[in-house]
């Protein structure tokens, strides 16, 4: 077991978080990552509430490890957000948000369910906002990332800025 602030917070034995990667990261992959000691993630945005529940229940049935649900907020209907987030938080260990300004209301919904919250950020200002909103940890995403990219600088300079600005893993 590798002890880091991340592994201590999440109860993982390996300091690795799998990216949700939309349709590529299905429950089987996330369960394999969780069973290997990391944080297994699935994307649950842009799907119906019954599909979200089915996906996360399927994932939970495949592992007792640490799992999470990722919401890319630009693909979540505002009228559905609270119900979707609450359903996810009831089934996973971590709810991750991306591609919107950190929202303390969403963070509170997740915390009420006893779940951890992280926000994927592309800037120092967004990292500070995520901590201010109550997030438990931050994912810094540089421009090298694939898929949806929010930031404008590379990972190493961004990570340096974020680590200087916040005191969460």
JSON list of C-alpha atoms in Angstrom, two decimals:
[
{"chain": "A", "resi": 1, "resn": "UNK", "atom": "CA", "xyz": [0.00, 0.00, 0.00]},
{"chain": "A", "resi": 2, "resn": "UNK", "atom": "CA", "xyz": [1.29, 3.43, -0.95]},
{"chain": "A", "resi": 3, "resn": "UNK", "atom": "CA", "xyz": [0.36, 6.08, 1.62]},
{"chain": "A", "resi": 4, "resn": "UNK", "atom": "CA", "xyz": [-0.36, 9.53, 0.23]},
{"chain": "A", "resi": 5, "resn": "UNK", "atom": "CA", "xyz": [-2.91, 12.19, 1.15]},
{"chain": "A", "resi": 6, "resn": "UNK", "atom": "CA", "xyz": [-5.00, 10.86, -1.74]},
{"chain": "A", "resi": 7, "resn": "UNK", "atom": "CA", "xyz": [-4.93, 7.22, -0.62]},
{"chain": "A", "resi": 8, "resn": "UNK", "atom": "CA", "xyz": [-5.59, 8.15, 2.99]},
{"chain": "A", "resi": 9, "resn": "UNK", "atom": "CA", "xyz": [-8.58, 10.30, 2.07]},
{"chain": "A", "resi": 10, "resn": "UNK", "atom": "CA", "xyz": [-10.11, 7.78, -0.32]},
{"chain": "A", "resi": 11, "resn": "UNK", "atom": "CA", "xyz": [-9.10, 4.53, 1.35]},
{"chain": "A", "resi": 12, "resn": "UNK", "atom": "CA", "xyz": [-7.28, 3.32, -1.78]},
{"chain": "A", "resi": 13, "resn": "UNK", "atom": "CA", "xyz": [-4.08, 1.32, -1.68]},
{"chain": "A", "resi": 14, "resn": "UNK", "atom": "CA", "xyz": [-2.75, 2.77, -4.95]},
{"chain": "A", "resi": 15, "resn": "UNK", "atom": "CA", "xyz": [-2.58, 6.54, -5.68]},
{"chain": "A", "resi": 16, "resn": "UNK", "atom": "CA", "xyz": [-4.22, 6.27, -9.11]},
{"chain": "A", "resi": 17, "resn": "UNK", "atom": "CA", "xyz": [-7.52, 7.66, -10.32]},
{"chain": "A", "resi": 18, "resn": "UNK", "atom": "CA", "xyz": [-8.84, 6.29, -13.60]},
{"chain": "A", "resi": 19, "resn": "UNK", "atom": "CA", "xyz": [-10.26, 8.93, -15.93]},
{"chain": "A", "resi": 20, "resn": "UNK", "atom": "CA", "xyz": [-13.97, 8.54, -16.60]},
{"chain": "A", "resi": 21, "resn": "UNK", "atom": "CA", "xyz": [-13.48, 8.76, -20.41]},
{"chain": "A", "resi": 22, "resn": "UNK", "atom": "CA", "xyz": [-17.15, 8.79, -21.39]},
{"chain": "A", "resi": 23, "resn": "UNK", "atom": "CA", "xyz": [-18.30, 5.60, -23.11]},
{"chain": "A", "resi": 24, "resn": "UNK", "atom": "CA", "xyz": [-14.82, 4.05, -22.92]},
{"chain": "A", "resi": 25, "resn": "UNK", "atom": "CA", "xyz": [-14.81, 3.71, -19.14]},
{"chain": "A", "resi": 26, "resn": "UNK", "atom": "CA", "xyz": [-17.63, 1.32, -18.41]},
{"chain": "A", "resi": 27, "resn": "UNK", "atom": "CA", "xyz": [-18.31, -0.43, -15.09]},
{"chain": "A", "resi": 28, "resn": "UNK", "atom": "CA", "xyz": [-16.07, -3.38, -15.94]},
{"chain": "A", "resi": 29, "resn": "UNK", "atom": "CA", "xyz": [-12.98, -1.14, -16.34]},
{"chain": "A", "resi": 30, "resn": "UNK", "atom": "CA", "xyz": [-13.80, 0.97, -13.28]},
{"chain": "A", "resi": 31, "resn": "UNK", "atom": "CA", "xyz": [-14.31, -2.18, -11.19]},
{"chain": "A", "resi": 32, "resn": "UNK", "atom": "CA", "xyz": [-10.96, -3.58, -12.36]},
{"chain": "A", "resi": 33, "resn": "UNK", "atom": "CA", "xyz": [-9.20, -0.35, -11.33]},
{"chain": "A", "resi": 34, "resn": "UNK", "atom": "CA", "xyz": [-10.97, -0.36, -7.95]},
{"chain": "A", "resi": 35, "resn": "UNK", "atom": "CA", "xyz": [-10.18, -4.04, -7.41]},
{"chain": "A", "resi": 36, "resn": "UNK", "atom": "CA", "xyz": [-6.51, -3.26, -8.12]},
{"chain": "A", "resi": 37, "resn": "UNK", "atom": "CA", "xyz": [-6.53, -0.60, -5.37]},
{"chain": "A", "resi": 38, "resn": "UNK", "atom": "CA", "xyz": [-7.13, 2.61, -7.33]},
{"chain": "A", "resi": 39, "resn": "UNK", "atom": "CA", "xyz": [-10.15, 4.86, -7.79]},
{"chain": "A", "resi": 40, "resn": "UNK", "atom": "CA", "xyz": [-12.34, 3.47, -10.58]},
{"chain": "A", "resi": 41, "resn": "UNK", "atom": "CA", "xyz": [-14.48, 6.07, -12.36]},
{"chain": "A", "resi": 42, "resn": "UNK", "atom": "CA", "xyz": [-17.41, 6.06, -14.78]},
{"chain": "A", "resi": 43, "resn": "UNK", "atom": "CA", "xyz": [-18.98, 8.98, -16.61]},
{"chain": "A", "resi": 44, "resn": "UNK", "atom": "CA", "xyz": [-22.68, 9.41, -15.82]},
{"chain": "A", "resi": 45, "resn": "UNK", "atom": "CA", "xyz": [-23.58, 12.58, -17.69]},
{"chain": "A", "resi": 46, "resn": "UNK", "atom": "CA", "xyz": [-26.01, 12.80, -20.55]},
{"chain": "A", "resi": 47, "resn": "UNK", "atom": "CA", "xyz": [-27.93, 9.69, -19.49]},
{"chain": "A", "resi": 48, "resn": "UNK", "atom": "CA", "xyz": [-31.32, 9.21, -17.89]},
{"chain": "A", "resi": 49, "resn": "UNK", "atom": "CA", "xyz": [-31.69, 8.76, -14.14]},
{"chain": "A", "resi": 50, "resn": "UNK", "atom": "CA", "xyz": [-32.66, 5.06, -14.52]},
{"chain": "A", "resi": 51, "resn": "UNK", "atom": "CA", "xyz": [-29.58, 4.48, -16.71]},
{"chain": "A", "resi": 52, "resn": "UNK", "atom": "CA", "xyz": [-27.37, 6.28, -14.17]},
{"chain": "A", "resi": 53, "resn": "UNK", "atom": "CA", "xyz": [-28.72, 4.11, -11.35]},
{"chain": "A", "resi": 54, "resn": "UNK", "atom": "CA", "xyz": [-28.32, 0.92, -13.41]},
{"chain": "A", "resi": 55, "resn": "UNK", "atom": "CA", "xyz": [-24.72, 1.82, -14.36]},
{"chain": "A", "resi": 56, "resn": "UNK", "atom": "CA", "xyz": [-23.66, 2.58, -10.80]},
{"chain": "A", "resi": 57, "resn": "UNK", "atom": "CA", "xyz": [-25.46, -0.43, -9.32]},
{"chain": "A", "resi": 58, "resn": "UNK", "atom": "CA", "xyz": [-23.74, -2.62, -11.92]},
{"chain": "A", "resi": 59, "resn": "UNK", "atom": "CA", "xyz": [-20.39, -1.10, -10.97]},
{"chain": "A", "resi": 60, "resn": "UNK", "atom": "CA", "xyz": [-20.97, -1.56, -7.24]},
{"chain": "A", "resi": 61, "resn": "UNK", "atom": "CA", "xyz": [-21.92, -5.23, -7.81]},
{"chain": "A", "resi": 62, "resn": "UNK", "atom": "CA", "xyz": [-18.48, -5.82, -9.36]},
{"chain": "A", "resi": 63, "resn": "UNK", "atom": "CA", "xyz": [-16.32, -4.37, -6.58]},
{"chain": "A", "resi": 64, "resn": "UNK", "atom": "CA", "xyz": [-16.08, -3.40, -2.95]},
{"chain": "A", "resi": 65, "resn": "UNK", "atom": "CA", "xyz": [-13.26, -1.02, -3.89]},
{"chain": "A", "resi": 66, "resn": "UNK", "atom": "CA", "xyz": [-13.30, 2.75, -4.19]},
{"chain": "A", "resi": 67, "resn": "UNK", "atom": "CA", "xyz": [-15.45, 3.97, -7.08]},
{"chain": "A", "resi": 68, "resn": "UNK", "atom": "CA", "xyz": [-16.64, 7.29, -8.41]},
{"chain": "A", "resi": 69, "resn": "UNK", "atom": "CA", "xyz": [-19.03, 8.97, -10.80]},
{"chain": "A", "resi": 70, "resn": "UNK", "atom": "CA", "xyz": [-17.98, 11.83, -13.09]},
{"chain": "A", "resi": 71, "resn": "UNK", "atom": "CA", "xyz": [-20.31, 14.59, -14.28]},
{"chain": "A", "resi": 72, "resn": "UNK", "atom": "CA", "xyz": [-19.26, 16.84, -17.15]},
{"chain": "A", "resi": 73, "resn": "UNK", "atom": "CA", "xyz": [-21.68, 19.59, -16.22]},
{"chain": "A", "resi": 74, "resn": "UNK", "atom": "CA", "xyz": [-22.04, 21.06, -19.70]},
{"chain": "A", "resi": 75, "resn": "UNK", "atom": "CA", "xyz": [-23.85, 17.81, -20.61]},
{"chain": "A", "resi": 76, "resn": "UNK", "atom": "CA", "xyz": [-26.16, 17.73, -17.57]},
{"chain": "A", "resi": 77, "resn": "UNK", "atom": "CA", "xyz": [-29.59, 19.30, -17.83]},
{"chain": "A", "resi": 78, "resn": "UNK", "atom": "CA", "xyz": [-29.89, 21.84, -14.98]},
{"chain": "A", "resi": 79, "resn": "UNK", "atom": "CA", "xyz": [-33.37, 20.57, -14.08]},
{"chain": "A", "resi": 80, "resn": "UNK", "atom": "CA", "xyz": [-31.97, 17.04, -13.64]},
{"chain": "A", "resi": 81, "resn": "UNK", "atom": "CA", "xyz": [-28.68, 17.85, -11.93]},
{"chain": "A", "resi": 82, "resn": "UNK", "atom": "CA", "xyz": [-29.72, 17.58, -8.29]},
{"chain": "A", "resi": 83, "resn": "UNK", "atom": "CA", "xyz": [-31.54, 14.25, -8.66]},
{"chain": "A", "resi": 84, "resn": "UNK", "atom": "CA", "xyz": [-28.73, 12.75, -10.75]},
{"chain": "A", "resi": 85, "resn": "UNK", "atom": "CA", "xyz": [-26.04, 13.90, -8.34]},
{"chain": "A", "resi": 86, "resn": "UNK", "atom": "CA", "xyz": [-27.95, 12.64, -5.28]},
{"chain": "A", "resi": 87, "resn": "UNK", "atom": "CA", "xyz": [-28.49, 9.23, -6.92]},
{"chain": "A", "resi": 88, "resn": "UNK", "atom": "CA", "xyz": [-24.80, 8.96, -7.77]},
{"chain": "A", "resi": 89, "resn": "UNK", "atom": "CA", "xyz": [-23.66, 10.05, -4.31]},
{"chain": "A", "resi": 90, "resn": "UNK", "atom": "CA", "xyz": [-25.80, 7.31, -2.75]},
{"chain": "A", "resi": 91, "resn": "UNK", "atom": "CA", "xyz": [-23.95, 4.64, -4.77]},
{"chain": "A", "resi": 92, "resn": "UNK", "atom": "CA", "xyz": [-20.28, 5.64, -4.99]},
{"chain": "A", "resi": 93, "resn": "UNK", "atom": "CA", "xyz": [-17.42, 6.88, -2.82]},
{"chain": "A", "resi": 94, "resn": "UNK", "atom": "CA", "xyz": [-16.55, 9.94, -4.92]},
{"chain": "A", "resi": 95, "resn": "UNK", "atom": "CA", "xyz": [-18.52, 12.31, -7.14]},
{"chain": "A", "resi": 96, "resn": "UNK", "atom": "CA", "xyz": [-16.39, 14.31, -9.53]},
{"chain": "A", "resi": 97, "resn": "UNK", "atom": "CA", "xyz": [-17.49, 17.42, -11.42]},
{"chain": "A", "resi": 98, "resn": "UNK", "atom": "CA", "xyz": [-15.97, 19.07, -14.46]},
{"chain": "A", "resi": 99, "resn": "UNK", "atom": "CA", "xyz": [-16.56, 21.82, -16.96]},
{"chain": "A", "resi": 100, "resn": "UNK", "atom": "CA", "xyz": [-18.40, 24.38, -14.88]},
{"chain": "A", "resi": 101, "resn": "UNK", "atom": "CA", "xyz": [-17.72, 26.75, -12.04]},
{"chain": "A", "resi": 102, "resn": "UNK", "atom": "CA", "xyz": [-17.56, 24.89, -8.70]},
{"chain": "A", "resi": 103, "resn": "UNK", "atom": "CA", "xyz": [-21.03, 24.85, -7.16]},
{"chain": "A", "resi": 104, "resn": "UNK", "atom": "CA", "xyz": [-21.42, 24.67, -3.36]},
{"chain": "A", "resi": 105, "resn": "UNK", "atom": "CA", "xyz": [-25.01, 23.41, -3.73]},
{"chain": "A", "resi": 106, "resn": "UNK", "atom": "CA", "xyz": [-23.83, 20.34, -5.66]},
{"chain": "A", "resi": 107, "resn": "UNK", "atom": "CA", "xyz": [-21.00, 19.81, -3.16]},
{"chain": "A", "resi": 108, "resn": "UNK", "atom": "CA", "xyz": [-23.52, 19.89, -0.30]},
{"chain": "A", "resi": 109, "resn": "UNK", "atom": "CA", "xyz": [-25.77, 17.33, -2.02]},
{"chain": "A", "resi": 110, "resn": "UNK", "atom": "CA", "xyz": [-22.82, 14.96, -2.30]},
{"chain": "A", "resi": 111, "resn": "UNK", "atom": "CA", "xyz": [-21.59, 15.55, 1.26]},
{"chain": "A", "resi": 112, "resn": "UNK", "atom": "CA", "xyz": [-25.11, 15.00, 2.64]},
{"chain": "A", "resi": 113, "resn": "UNK", "atom": "CA", "xyz": [-24.94, 11.47, 1.20]},
{"chain": "A", "resi": 114, "resn": "UNK", "atom": "CA", "xyz": [-21.63, 10.89, 3.00]},
{"chain": "A", "resi": 115, "resn": "UNK", "atom": "CA", "xyz": [-19.63, 10.94, -0.21]},
{"chain": "A", "resi": 116, "resn": "UNK", "atom": "CA", "xyz": [-16.41, 12.73, -1.16]},
{"chain": "A", "resi": 117, "resn": "UNK", "atom": "CA", "xyz": [-16.39, 15.50, -3.79]},
{"chain": "A", "resi": 118, "resn": "UNK", "atom": "CA", "xyz": [-13.71, 16.47, -6.26]},
{"chain": "A", "resi": 119, "resn": "UNK", "atom": "CA", "xyz": [-13.68, 19.06, -9.00]},
{"chain": "A", "resi": 120, "resn": "UNK", "atom": "CA", "xyz": [-11.53, 18.78, -12.09]},
{"chain": "A", "resi": 121, "resn": "UNK", "atom": "CA", "xyz": [-9.98, 22.19, -12.74]},
{"chain": "A", "resi": 122, "resn": "UNK", "atom": "CA", "xyz": [-8.03, 23.92, -15.47]},
{"chain": "A", "resi": 123, "resn": "UNK", "atom": "CA", "xyz": [-6.79, 26.97, -13.55]},
{"chain": "A", "resi": 124, "resn": "UNK", "atom": "CA", "xyz": [-5.58, 28.15, -10.18]},
{"chain": "A", "resi": 125, "resn": "UNK", "atom": "CA", "xyz": [-8.68, 30.35, -9.79]},
{"chain": "A", "resi": 126, "resn": "UNK", "atom": "CA", "xyz": [-10.94, 27.38, -10.43]},
{"chain": "A", "resi": 127, "resn": "UNK", "atom": "CA", "xyz": [-9.00, 25.29, -7.88]},
{"chain": "A", "resi": 128, "resn": "UNK", "atom": "CA", "xyz": [-9.47, 28.00, -5.25]},
{"chain": "A", "resi": 129, "resn": "UNK", "atom": "CA", "xyz": [-13.19, 28.17, -6.10]},
{"chain": "A", "resi": 130, "resn": "UNK", "atom": "CA", "xyz": [-13.49, 24.39, -5.74]},
{"chain": "A", "resi": 131, "resn": "UNK", "atom": "CA", "xyz": [-11.94, 24.46, -2.28]},
{"chain": "A", "resi": 132, "resn": "UNK", "atom": "CA", "xyz": [-14.14, 27.42, -1.33]},
{"chain": "A", "resi": 133, "resn": "UNK", "atom": "CA", "xyz": [-17.18, 25.41, -2.50]},
{"chain": "A", "resi": 134, "resn": "UNK", "atom": "CA", "xyz": [-16.15, 22.60, -0.12]},
{"chain": "A", "resi": 135, "resn": "UNK", "atom": "CA", "xyz": [-14.46, 20.04, -2.37]},
{"chain": "A", "resi": 136, "resn": "UNK", "atom": "CA", "xyz": [-12.41, 17.34, -0.65]},
{"chain": "A", "resi": 137, "resn": "UNK", "atom": "CA", "xyz": [-9.77, 17.12, -3.38]},
{"chain": "A", "resi": 138, "resn": "UNK", "atom": "CA", "xyz": [-8.87, 18.60, -6.77]},
{"chain": "A", "resi": 139, "resn": "UNK", "atom": "CA", "xyz": [-7.99, 17.11, -10.14]},
{"chain": "A", "resi": 140, "resn": "UNK", "atom": "CA", "xyz": [-5.70, 19.44, -12.12]},
{"chain": "A", "resi": 141, "resn": "UNK", "atom": "CA", "xyz": [-6.07, 18.98, -15.87]},
{"chain": "A", "resi": 142, "resn": "UNK", "atom": "CA", "xyz": [-3.51, 20.45, -18.24]},
{"chain": "A", "resi": 143, "resn": "UNK", "atom": "CA", "xyz": [-3.90, 21.04, -21.95]},
{"chain": "A", "resi": 144, "resn": "UNK", "atom": "CA", "xyz": [-2.20, 17.71, -22.68]},
{"chain": "A", "resi": 145, "resn": "UNK", "atom": "CA", "xyz": [-5.33, 15.84, -21.56]},
{"chain": "A", "resi": 146, "resn": "UNK", "atom": "CA", "xyz": [-7.50, 14.16, -24.13]},
{"chain": "A", "resi": 147, "resn": "UNK", "atom": "CA", "xyz": [-11.20, 14.74, -24.55]},
{"chain": "A", "resi": 148, "resn": "UNK", "atom": "CA", "xyz": [-12.75, 17.81, -22.97]},
{"chain": "A", "resi": 149, "resn": "UNK", "atom": "CA", "xyz": [-10.09, 20.30, -21.91]},
{"chain": "A", "resi": 150, "resn": "UNK", "atom": "CA", "xyz": [-10.97, 23.39, -19.88]},
{"chain": "A", "resi": 151, "resn": "UNK", "atom": "CA", "xyz": [-7.58, 24.92, -19.07]},
{"chain": "A", "resi": 152, "resn": "UNK", "atom": "CA", "xyz": [-5.09, 26.85, -21.14]},
{"chain": "A", "resi": 153, "resn": "UNK", "atom": "CA", "xyz": [-1.70, 25.76, -19.73]},
{"chain": "A", "resi": 154, "resn": "UNK", "atom": "CA", "xyz": [0.24, 22.52, -19.39]},
{"chain": "A", "resi": 155, "resn": "UNK", "atom": "CA", "xyz": [-0.13, 20.18, -16.45]},
{"chain": "A", "resi": 156, "resn": "UNK", "atom": "CA", "xyz": [3.20, 20.88, -14.72]},
{"chain": "A", "resi": 157, "resn": "UNK", "atom": "CA", "xyz": [2.79, 24.68, -14.56]},
{"chain": "A", "resi": 158, "resn": "UNK", "atom": "CA", "xyz": [-0.88, 24.24, -13.59]},
{"chain": "A", "resi": 159, "resn": "UNK", "atom": "CA", "xyz": [-0.03, 21.71, -10.90]},
{"chain": "A", "resi": 160, "resn": "UNK", "atom": "CA", "xyz": [2.58, 24.08, -9.46]},
{"chain": "A", "resi": 161, "resn": "UNK", "atom": "CA", "xyz": [0.01, 26.88, -9.32]},
{"chain": "A", "resi": 162, "resn": "UNK", "atom": "CA", "xyz": [-2.69, 24.68, -7.80]},
{"chain": "A", "resi": 163, "resn": "UNK", "atom": "CA", "xyz": [-0.41, 23.18, -5.16]},
{"chain": "A", "resi": 164, "resn": "UNK", "atom": "CA", "xyz": [0.66, 26.68, -4.10]},
{"chain": "A", "resi": 165, "resn": "UNK", "atom": "CA", "xyz": [-2.96, 27.85, -3.88]},
{"chain": "A", "resi": 166, "resn": "UNK", "atom": "CA", "xyz": [-4.89, 25.08, -2.11]},
{"chain": "A", "resi": 167, "resn": "UNK", "atom": "CA", "xyz": [-4.37, 22.74, 0.81]},
{"chain": "A", "resi": 168, "resn": "UNK", "atom": "CA", "xyz": [-6.38, 19.72, -0.32]},
{"chain": "A", "resi": 169, "resn": "UNK", "atom": "CA", "xyz": [-4.99, 16.71, -2.17]}
]
